[in-house]
Amino acid sequence: MKTLFASTAVALALAVPAIAQETGPFVSSIEGDSTRGSDLMGSRLYVSETEVDTMAGQGQDWNDVGEISDIILSNSGEIDAVLIDIGGFLGIGERTVAVNMDDLQFVSDGAEASEFFIVMQGSQADLENAPEFQDPMSGSGLETGAMNATQGTGMDTQAGSTLMTGDNADPNMDPEESALIADGMEPEEARDAVNTAETETEDAMQNAETELAEAGNEAENAVENAGAELAEAGNEAEATMDNAAAELTEGETDMAEGDATMAPEGDAAMTGTAGLMPAPMMEREGYQSVGYDQLTADDVTGAAVYGPDDERVGEIGELLMSDDGKLDNAIVDVGGFLGLGEKQVEVPFDNLQILQGDNDMRIYIDATEEQLESLPEYEG
């Protein structure tokens, strides 16, 4: 599950996506190019002291200075800042700085919209001397200062081992191999140990993929069997409804399941054109309502969604941004079994209430799982 992201800065380098097939507050598809926020996570950031040509591809004078680690949203859904992890060795001494989204430029690297470089005009020294981002939600920056105290000594420490850096380090040597040699292992033994560890890791990943595929096949077979049994039961029920079937017109729904019920008149049935109920004002002991400016995209993505009766109805699969970079809608994954048969529907973020506990987050919507499943499927 990824975070869908489209801002004004991205629109300068890529074609602005056109929203199509609107149904009330819902969007069934998006035409044109767009960029997901998850495509930015982990992307490398380059700096260039000269003016950047967004259509010229990678420049020779660019410096790779770090990677994008997170995106900060304001309470109004706008992008406050982009967090960049810079510096460090094997994760030690790394520090985080925040830059304005408007200062980042997207340089095309191919025909696809997802192929681009992210460049900031300036110098490497500008980022290295930038103030460290103080995150009030995680307390980051406290431990980094202690780590930076070792810089300039020619060595860092990790898990009790001495790692040579600066002029003493071999820039062409694998970092893990360097760490083993620093612990006293012979170079050849260190190289064999790293190769063995890589082989074992690859084997473990292949075995895990095989087991996951087998589990998926078993789950799919179970769903197919359950569907066959349900269809058989529906056929038997349909056989007892000859009189009612004669009154059905050619365009009406076939009651194959035999257990369909009519929604009470006046009920807020969500047929795909009716609007959702406003966000519920829930109160739960040990939880407090929070705004979007107190959370990141990663905090919300994957969080469980509950109805007013605390019954789980789905989970947040994606966040959608409008063309001007504001938080717009959310994609909710509904139904399914072990990830199979899951349906994605789009709901306005204003219809959701977020409650934050000490170790848990609960998102509420004034709707049942059946009502959400009745919405048109999101095909963005």
GROMACS .gro file of C-alpha atoms in nm:
model
  380
    1MET     CA    1   0.000   0.000   0.000
    2LYS     CA    2   0.142   0.328  -0.110
    3THR     CA    3   0.078   0.698  -0.055
    4LEU     CA    4  -0.050   0.883  -0.362
    5PHE     CA    5   0.120   1.222  -0.389
    6ALA     CA    6   0.077   1.511  -0.635
    7SER     CA    7   0.199   1.863  -0.553
    8THR     CA    8   0.249   2.188  -0.736
    9ALA     CA    9   0.625   2.126  -0.748
   10VAL     CA   10   0.573   1.787  -0.913
   11ALA     CA   11   0.328   1.938  -1.158
   12LEU     CA   12   0.602   2.172  -1.286
   13ALA     CA   13   0.808   1.874  -1.403
   14LEU     CA   14   0.530   1.627  -1.488
   15ALA     CA   15   0.194   1.664  -1.663
   16VAL     CA   16  -0.083   1.763  -1.421
   17PRO     CA   17  -0.318   1.463  -1.378
   18ALA     CA   18  -0.679   1.514  -1.488
   19ILE     CA   19  -0.945   1.363  -1.260
   20ALA     CA   20  -1.210   1.175  -1.458
   21GLN     CA   21  -1.540   1.002  -1.392
   22GLU     CA   22  -1.638   1.193  -1.077
   23THR     CA   23  -1.935   1.048  -0.886
   24GLY     CA   24  -2.033   1.290  -0.614
   25PRO     CA   25  -1.734   1.318  -0.378
   26PHE     CA   26  -1.574   1.004  -0.522
   27VAL     CA   27  -1.313   0.954  -0.797
   28SER     CA   28  -1.308   0.624  -0.984
   29SER     CA   29  -0.993   0.690  -1.190
   30ILE     CA   30  -0.723   0.951  -1.264
   31GLU     CA   31  -0.616   1.037  -1.618
   32GLY     CA   32  -0.271   1.164  -1.711
   33ASP     CA   33   0.057   1.142  -1.517
   34SER     CA   34   0.074   1.146  -1.139
   35THR     CA   35   0.333   1.062  -0.873
   36ARG     CA   36   0.288   0.857  -0.556
   37GLY     CA   37   0.434   0.985  -0.233
   38SER     CA   38   0.582   0.641  -0.173
   39ASP     CA   39   0.791   0.690  -0.492
   40LEU     CA   40   0.966   0.976  -0.311
   41MET     CA   41   1.041   0.777   0.007
   42GLY     CA   42   1.401   0.656  -0.014
   43SER     CA   43   1.474   0.857  -0.330
   44ARG     CA   44   1.819   1.013  -0.345
   45LEU     CA   45   1.857   1.391  -0.323
   46TYR     CA   46   2.114   1.570  -0.537
   47VAL     CA   47   2.244   1.928  -0.505
   48SER     CA   48   2.371   2.140  -0.791
   49GLU     CA   49   2.547   2.474  -0.758
   50THR     CA   50   2.439   2.567  -1.112
   51GLU     CA   51   2.090   2.625  -1.246
   52VAL     CA   52   1.903   2.298  -1.304
   53ASP     CA   53   1.750   2.212  -1.642
   54THR     CA   54   1.447   1.995  -1.557
   55MET     CA   55   1.447   1.831  -1.902
   56ALA     CA   56   1.820   1.766  -1.947
   57GLY     CA   57   1.867   1.450  -1.736
   58GLN     CA   58   2.135   1.403  -1.471
   59GLY     CA   59   2.405   1.672  -1.457
   60GLN     CA   60   2.773   1.595  -1.413
   61ASP     CA   61   2.817   1.853  -1.137
   62TRP     CA   62   2.544   1.706  -0.913
   63ASN     CA   63   2.635   1.571  -0.566
   64ASP     CA   64   2.441   1.286  -0.401
   65VAL     CA   65   2.385   1.414  -0.044
   66GLY     CA   66   2.119   1.192   0.112
   67GLU     CA   67   1.775   1.037   0.078
   68ILE     CA   68   1.414   1.141   0.140
   69SER     CA   69   1.284   0.977   0.460
   70ASP     CA   70   0.943   1.136   0.521
   71ILE     CA   71   0.691   1.405   0.428
   72ILE     CA   72   0.534   1.640   0.686
   73LEU     CA   73   0.170   1.749   0.632
   74SER     CA   74   0.000   2.049   0.792
   75ASN     CA   75  -0.345   2.040   0.953
   76SER     CA   76  -0.490   2.184   0.631
   77GLY     CA   77  -0.339   1.904   0.422
   78GLU     CA   78  -0.055   2.109   0.272
   79ILE     CA   79   0.303   1.981   0.258
   80ASP     CA   80   0.502   2.164   0.526
   81ALA     CA   81   0.842   2.007   0.459
   82VAL     CA   82   1.034   1.713   0.313
   83LEU     CA   83   1.275   1.534   0.550
   84ILE     CA   84   1.621   1.440   0.417
   85ASP     CA   85   1.865   1.198   0.592
   86ILE     CA   86   2.221   1.313   0.519
   87GLY     CA   87   2.575   1.217   0.622
   88GLY     CA   88   2.681   0.928   0.846
   89PHE     CA   89   2.851   0.595   0.789
   90LEU     CA   90   2.655   0.267   0.812
   91GLY     CA   91   2.372   0.469   0.968
   92ILE     CA   92   2.599   0.619   1.239
   93GLY     CA   93   2.617   0.999   1.266
   94GLU     CA   94   2.327   1.038   1.023
   95ARG     CA   95   2.118   1.351   1.072
   96THR     CA   96   1.786   1.473   0.939
   97VAL     CA   97   1.720   1.815   0.788
   98ALA     CA   98   1.395   1.956   0.651
   99VAL     CA   99   1.361   2.147   0.323
  100ASN     CA  100   1.070   2.328   0.160
  101MET     CA  101   0.890   2.132  -0.111
  102ASP     CA  102   0.910   2.438  -0.340
  103ASP     CA  103   1.293   2.422  -0.330
  104LEU     CA  104   1.300   2.072  -0.484
  105GLN     CA  105   1.308   2.028  -0.861
  106PHE     CA  106   1.209   1.713  -1.050
  107VAL     CA  107   1.430   1.636  -1.350
  108SER     CA  108   1.291   1.390  -1.605
  109ASP     CA  109   1.490   1.069  -1.652
  110GLY     CA  110   1.274   0.894  -1.908
  111ALA     CA  111   0.936   0.871  -2.074
  112GLU     CA  112   0.758   0.743  -1.762
  113ALA     CA  113   0.629   0.990  -1.502
  114SER     CA  114   0.792   0.785  -1.224
  115GLU     CA  115   1.139   0.823  -1.379
  116PHE     CA  116   1.294   1.140  -1.238
  117PHE     CA  117   1.578   1.283  -1.030
  118ILE     CA  118   1.513   1.510  -0.730
  119VAL     CA  119   1.753   1.806  -0.726
  120MET     CA  120   1.800   2.108  -0.498
  121GLN     CA  121   2.000   2.405  -0.617
  122GLY     CA  122   2.277   2.485  -0.370
  123SER     CA  123   2.594   2.327  -0.237
  124GLN     CA  124   2.670   2.019  -0.032
  125ALA     CA  125   2.800   2.249   0.242
  126ASP     CA  126   2.457   2.416   0.260
  127LEU     CA  127   2.295   2.088   0.364
  128GLU     CA  128   2.578   1.983   0.593
  129ASN     CA  129   2.553   2.316   0.778
  130ALA     CA  130   2.172   2.322   0.782
  131PRO     CA  131   2.005   2.303   1.128
  132GLU     CA  132   1.896   1.954   1.226
  133PHE     CA  133   1.520   1.895   1.212
  134GLN     CA  134   1.374   1.879   1.563
  135ASP     CA  135   1.078   1.640   1.552
  136PRO     CA  136   0.839   1.709   1.844
  137MET     CA  137   0.661   1.376   1.782
  138SER     CA  138   0.965   1.148   1.812
  139GLY     CA  139   1.233   1.350   1.993
  140SER     CA  140   1.474   1.301   1.704
  141GLY     CA  141   1.792   1.502   1.716
  142LEU     CA  142   1.872   1.420   2.082
  143GLU     CA  143   2.075   1.110   2.016
  144THR     CA  144   2.226   1.245   1.695
  145GLY     CA  145   2.426   1.506   1.883
  146ALA     CA  146   2.600   1.235   2.086
  147MET     CA  147   2.678   1.046   1.765
  148ASN     CA  148   2.825   1.355   1.602
  149ALA     CA  149   3.069   1.388   1.894
  150THR     CA  150   3.275   1.108   1.735
  151GLN     CA  151   3.310   1.285   1.399
  152GLY     CA  152   3.658   1.407   1.317
  153THR     CA  153   3.828   1.126   1.515
  154GLY     CA  154   3.868   0.898   1.213
  155MET     CA  155   3.641   0.627   1.360
  156ASP     CA  156   3.280   0.552   1.454
  157THR     CA  157   3.150   0.283   1.692
  158GLN     CA  158   2.874   0.030   1.627
  159ALA     CA  159   2.782  -0.278   1.837
  160GLY     CA  160   3.117  -0.263   2.020
  161SER     CA  161   3.322  -0.265   1.698
  162THR     CA  162   3.559   0.006   1.574
  163LEU     CA  163   3.485   0.113   1.216
  164MET     CA  164   3.756   0.307   1.035
  165THR     CA  165   3.629   0.614   0.850
  166GLY     CA  166   3.771   0.921   0.681
  167ASP     CA  167   4.128   0.878   0.553
  168ASN     CA  168   4.157   0.528   0.711
  169ALA     CA  169   3.862   0.373   0.526
  170ASP     CA  170   3.877   0.191   0.192
  171PRO     CA  171   3.595   0.355  -0.012
  172ASN     CA  172   3.578   0.054  -0.247
  173MET     CA  173   3.533  -0.206   0.029
  174ASP     CA  174   3.194  -0.345   0.131
  175PRO     CA  175   3.088  -0.174   0.460
  176GLU     CA  176   3.014  -0.507   0.633
  177GLU     CA  177   3.352  -0.641   0.523
  178SER     CA  178   3.521  -0.328   0.661
  179ALA     CA  179   3.345  -0.378   0.996
  180LEU     CA  180   3.466  -0.741   1.024
  181ILE     CA  181   3.824  -0.643   0.940
  182ALA     CA  182   3.804  -0.366   1.199
  183ASP     CA  183   3.705  -0.633   1.453
  184GLY     CA  184   4.028  -0.822   1.381
  185MET     CA  185   3.919  -1.067   1.105
  186GLU     CA  186   4.153  -1.135   0.814
  187PRO     CA  187   4.043  -0.971   0.485
  188GLU     CA  188   3.989  -1.303   0.305
  189GLU     CA  189   3.788  -1.445   0.597
  190ALA     CA  190   3.582  -1.124   0.613
  191ARG     CA  191   3.507  -1.145   0.241
  192ASP     CA  192   3.399  -1.512   0.272
  193ALA     CA  193   3.181  -1.430   0.573
  194VAL     CA  194   3.003  -1.149   0.386
  195ASN     CA  195   2.948  -1.370   0.080
  196THR     CA  196   2.812  -1.651   0.297
  197ALA     CA  197   2.574  -1.413   0.477
  198GLU     CA  198   2.447  -1.276   0.144
  199THR     CA  199   2.387  -1.628   0.010
  200GLU     CA  200   2.199  -1.733   0.324
  201THR     CA  201   1.987  -1.418   0.307
  202GLU     CA  202   1.896  -1.479  -0.058
  203ASP     CA  203   1.806  -1.844   0.019
  204ALA     CA  204   1.590  -1.737   0.313
  205MET     CA  205   1.408  -1.481   0.097
  206GLN     CA  206   1.343  -1.737  -0.176
  207ASN     CA  207   1.207  -1.987   0.078
  208ALA     CA  208   0.984  -1.720   0.230
  209GLU     CA  209   0.850  -1.627  -0.115
  210THR     CA  210   0.775  -1.992  -0.191
  211GLU     CA  211   0.592  -2.043   0.139
  212LEU     CA  212   0.396  -1.722   0.087
  213ALA     CA  213   0.293  -1.830  -0.264
  214GLU     CA  214   0.179  -2.170  -0.132
  215ALA     CA  215  -0.023  -2.005   0.145
  216GLY     CA  216  -0.180  -1.772  -0.111
  217ASN     CA  217  -0.281  -2.066  -0.333
  218GLU     CA  218  -0.439  -2.247  -0.037
  219ALA     CA  219  -0.632  -1.936   0.063
  220GLU     CA  220  -0.749  -1.881  -0.296
  221ASN     CA  221  -0.873  -2.242  -0.316
  222ALA     CA  222  -1.060  -2.198   0.012
  223VAL     CA  223  -1.229  -1.884  -0.121
  224GLU     CA  224  -1.325  -2.061  -0.446
  225ASN     CA  225  -1.474  -2.354  -0.255
  226ALA     CA  226  -1.670  -2.120  -0.029
  227GLY     CA  227  -1.797  -1.934  -0.335
  228ALA     CA  228  -1.914  -2.259  -0.498
  229GLU     CA  229  -2.102  -2.361  -0.183
  230LEU     CA  230  -2.263  -2.017  -0.158
  231ALA     CA  231  -2.368  -2.028  -0.523
  232GLU     CA  232  -2.525  -2.372  -0.472
  233ALA     CA  233  -2.720  -2.248  -0.169
  234GLY     CA  234  -2.835  -1.948  -0.372
  235ASN     CA  235  -2.961  -2.171  -0.652
  236GLU     CA  236  -3.167  -2.374  -0.406
  237ALA     CA  237  -3.320  -2.059  -0.259
  238GLU     CA  238  -3.394  -1.920  -0.605
  239ALA     CA  239  -3.591  -2.235  -0.693
  240THR     CA  240  -3.842  -2.150  -0.416
  241MET     CA  241  -3.902  -1.796  -0.546
  242ASP     CA  242  -4.076  -1.865  -0.880
  243ASN     CA  243  -4.367  -1.631  -0.810
  244ALA     CA  244  -4.139  -1.342  -0.709
  245ALA     CA  245  -3.908  -1.403  -1.006
  246ALA     CA  246  -4.199  -1.363  -1.248
  247GLU     CA  247  -4.243  -1.003  -1.130
  248LEU     CA  248  -3.882  -0.909  -1.191
  249THR     CA  249  -3.821  -0.687  -1.494
  250GLU     CA  250  -3.544  -0.755  -1.740
  251GLY     CA  251  -3.318  -0.484  -1.593
  252GLU     CA  252  -3.354  -0.577  -1.222
  253THR     CA  253  -3.093  -0.754  -1.011
  254ASP     CA  254  -3.111  -1.136  -1.013
  255MET     CA  255  -3.151  -1.255  -0.653
  256ALA     CA  256  -2.904  -1.545  -0.693
  257GLU     CA  257  -2.791  -1.535  -0.330
  258GLY     CA  258  -3.149  -1.571  -0.199
  259ASP     CA  259  -3.081  -1.359   0.109
  260ALA     CA  260  -3.080  -1.002  -0.023
  261THR     CA  261  -3.260  -0.753   0.203
  262MET     CA  262  -3.415  -0.417   0.126
  263ALA     CA  263  -3.261  -0.115   0.298
  264PRO     CA  264  -3.515   0.069   0.519
  265GLU     CA  265  -3.666   0.375   0.354
  266GLY     CA  266  -3.479   0.690   0.456
  267ASP     CA  267  -3.163   0.500   0.554
  268ALA     CA  268  -2.840   0.656   0.429
  269ALA     CA  269  -2.775   0.377   0.176
  270MET     CA  270  -2.448   0.444  -0.002
  271THR     CA  271  -2.510   0.354  -0.369
  272GLY     CA  272  -2.204   0.531  -0.502
  273THR     CA  273  -2.385   0.861  -0.571
  274ALA     CA  274  -2.508   0.945  -0.219
  275GLY     CA  275  -2.270   1.127   0.016
  276LEU     CA  276  -2.117   0.975   0.328
  277MET     CA  277  -2.227   1.073   0.676
  278PRO     CA  278  -2.010   1.337   0.848
  279ALA     CA  279  -1.716   1.220   1.060
  280PRO     CA  280  -1.843   1.073   1.389
  281MET     CA  281  -1.747   1.245   1.712
  282MET     CA  282  -1.632   0.935   1.902
  283GLU     CA  283  -1.491   0.936   2.257
  284ARG     CA  284  -1.292   0.641   2.385
  285GLU     CA  285  -1.113   0.610   2.717
  286GLY     CA  286  -0.735   0.641   2.675
  287TYR     CA  287  -0.770   0.802   2.328
  288GLN     CA  288  -0.776   1.162   2.212
  289SER     CA  289  -0.873   1.316   1.880
  290VAL     CA  290  -0.575   1.440   1.676
  291GLY     CA  291  -0.542   1.655   1.365
  292TYR     CA  292  -0.356   1.575   1.045
  293ASP     CA  293  -0.076   1.818   1.133
  294GLN     CA  294   0.026   1.588   1.422
  295LEU     CA  295   0.078   1.285   1.194
  296THR     CA  296   0.282   1.184   0.890
  297ALA     CA  297   0.164   0.993   0.585
  298ASP     CA  298   0.333   0.677   0.721
  299ASP     CA  299   0.142   0.709   1.052
  300VAL     CA  300  -0.199   0.699   0.881
  301THR     CA  301  -0.131   0.450   0.600
  302GLY     CA  302  -0.227   0.098   0.709
  303ALA     CA  303  -0.426   0.214   1.015
  304ALA     CA  304  -0.747   0.023   1.094
  305VAL     CA  305  -1.084   0.188   1.020
  306TYR     CA  306  -1.381   0.126   1.255
  307GLY     CA  307  -1.754   0.193   1.244
  308PRO     CA  308  -1.939   0.369   1.531
  309ASP     CA  309  -1.997   0.031   1.701
  310ASP     CA  310  -1.617  -0.035   1.708
  311GLU     CA  311  -1.649  -0.303   1.441
  312ARG     CA  312  -1.345  -0.305   1.208
  313VAL     CA  313  -1.462  -0.220   0.855
  314GLY     CA  314  -1.128  -0.184   0.671
  315GLU     CA  315  -0.793  -0.008   0.673
  316ILE     CA  316  -0.633   0.298   0.514
  317GLY     CA  317  -0.460   0.186   0.194
  318GLU     CA  318  -0.357   0.518   0.038
  319LEU     CA  319  -0.379   0.896   0.086
  320LEU     CA  320  -0.478   1.116  -0.208
  321MET     CA  321  -0.361   1.472  -0.260
  322SER     CA  322  -0.530   1.737  -0.472
  323ASP     CA  323  -0.346   1.917  -0.753
  324ASP     CA  324  -0.256   2.203  -0.515
  325GLY     CA  325  -0.087   1.965  -0.266
  326LYS     CA  326  -0.365   1.948  -0.005
  327LEU     CA  327  -0.488   1.630   0.165
  328ASP     CA  328  -0.806   1.534  -0.020
  329ASN     CA  329  -0.936   1.177   0.002
  330ALA     CA  330  -0.836   0.840   0.147
  331ILE     CA  331  -0.851   0.493  -0.010
  332VAL     CA  332  -1.002   0.234   0.231
  333ASP     CA  333  -0.934  -0.138   0.175
  334VAL     CA  334  -1.260  -0.322   0.255
  335GLY     CA  335  -1.349  -0.692   0.281
  336GLY     CA  336  -1.143  -0.979   0.143
  337PHE     CA  337  -0.984  -1.281   0.306
  338LEU     CA  338  -0.608  -1.290   0.370
  339GLY     CA  339  -0.573  -1.005   0.123
  340LEU     CA  340  -0.779  -1.185  -0.149
  341GLY     CA  341  -1.100  -1.030  -0.280
  342GLU     CA  342  -1.021  -0.698  -0.110
  343LYS     CA  343  -1.200  -0.393  -0.251
  344GLN     CA  344  -1.066  -0.036  -0.252
  345VAL     CA  345  -1.312   0.255  -0.216
  346GLU     CA  346  -1.247   0.627  -0.196
  347VAL     CA  347  -1.385   0.845   0.087
  348PRO     CA  348  -1.327   1.213   0.175
  349PHE     CA  349  -1.077   1.256   0.457
  350ASP     CA  350  -1.320   1.499   0.625
  351ASN     CA  351  -1.550   1.201   0.691
  352LEU     CA  352  -1.284   1.031   0.907
  353GLN     CA  353  -1.206   1.091   1.277
  354ILE     CA  354  -0.859   0.995   1.408
  355LEU     CA  355  -0.817   0.888   1.773
  356GLN     CA  356  -0.463   0.838   1.906
  357GLY     CA  357  -0.387   0.620   2.211
  358ASP     CA  358  -0.057   0.549   2.385
  359ASN     CA  359   0.030   0.260   2.154
  360ASP     CA  360  -0.261   0.249   1.912
  361MET     CA  361  -0.438   0.457   1.648
  362ARG     CA  362  -0.809   0.414   1.561
  363ILE     CA  363  -0.979   0.580   1.264
  364TYR     CA  364  -1.360   0.602   1.270
  365ILE     CA  365  -1.618   0.645   0.992
  366ASP     CA  366  -1.995   0.659   1.024
  367ALA     CA  367  -2.055   0.357   0.798
  368THR     CA  368  -2.070  -0.024   0.809
  369GLU     CA  369  -1.852  -0.262   0.608
  370GLU     CA  370  -2.152  -0.345   0.386
  371GLN     CA  371  -2.213   0.023   0.314
  372LEU     CA  372  -1.848   0.077   0.219
  373GLU     CA  373  -1.851  -0.230  -0.006
  374SER     CA  374  -2.151  -0.082  -0.191
  375LEU     CA  375  -1.939   0.213  -0.308
  376PRO     CA  376  -1.784   0.202  -0.657
  377GLU     CA  377  -1.439   0.043  -0.662
  378TYR     CA  378  -1.144   0.284  -0.681
  379GLU     CA  379  -0.942   0.227  -0.999
  380GLY     CA  380  -0.679   0.501  -0.975
   0.00000   0.00000   0.00000
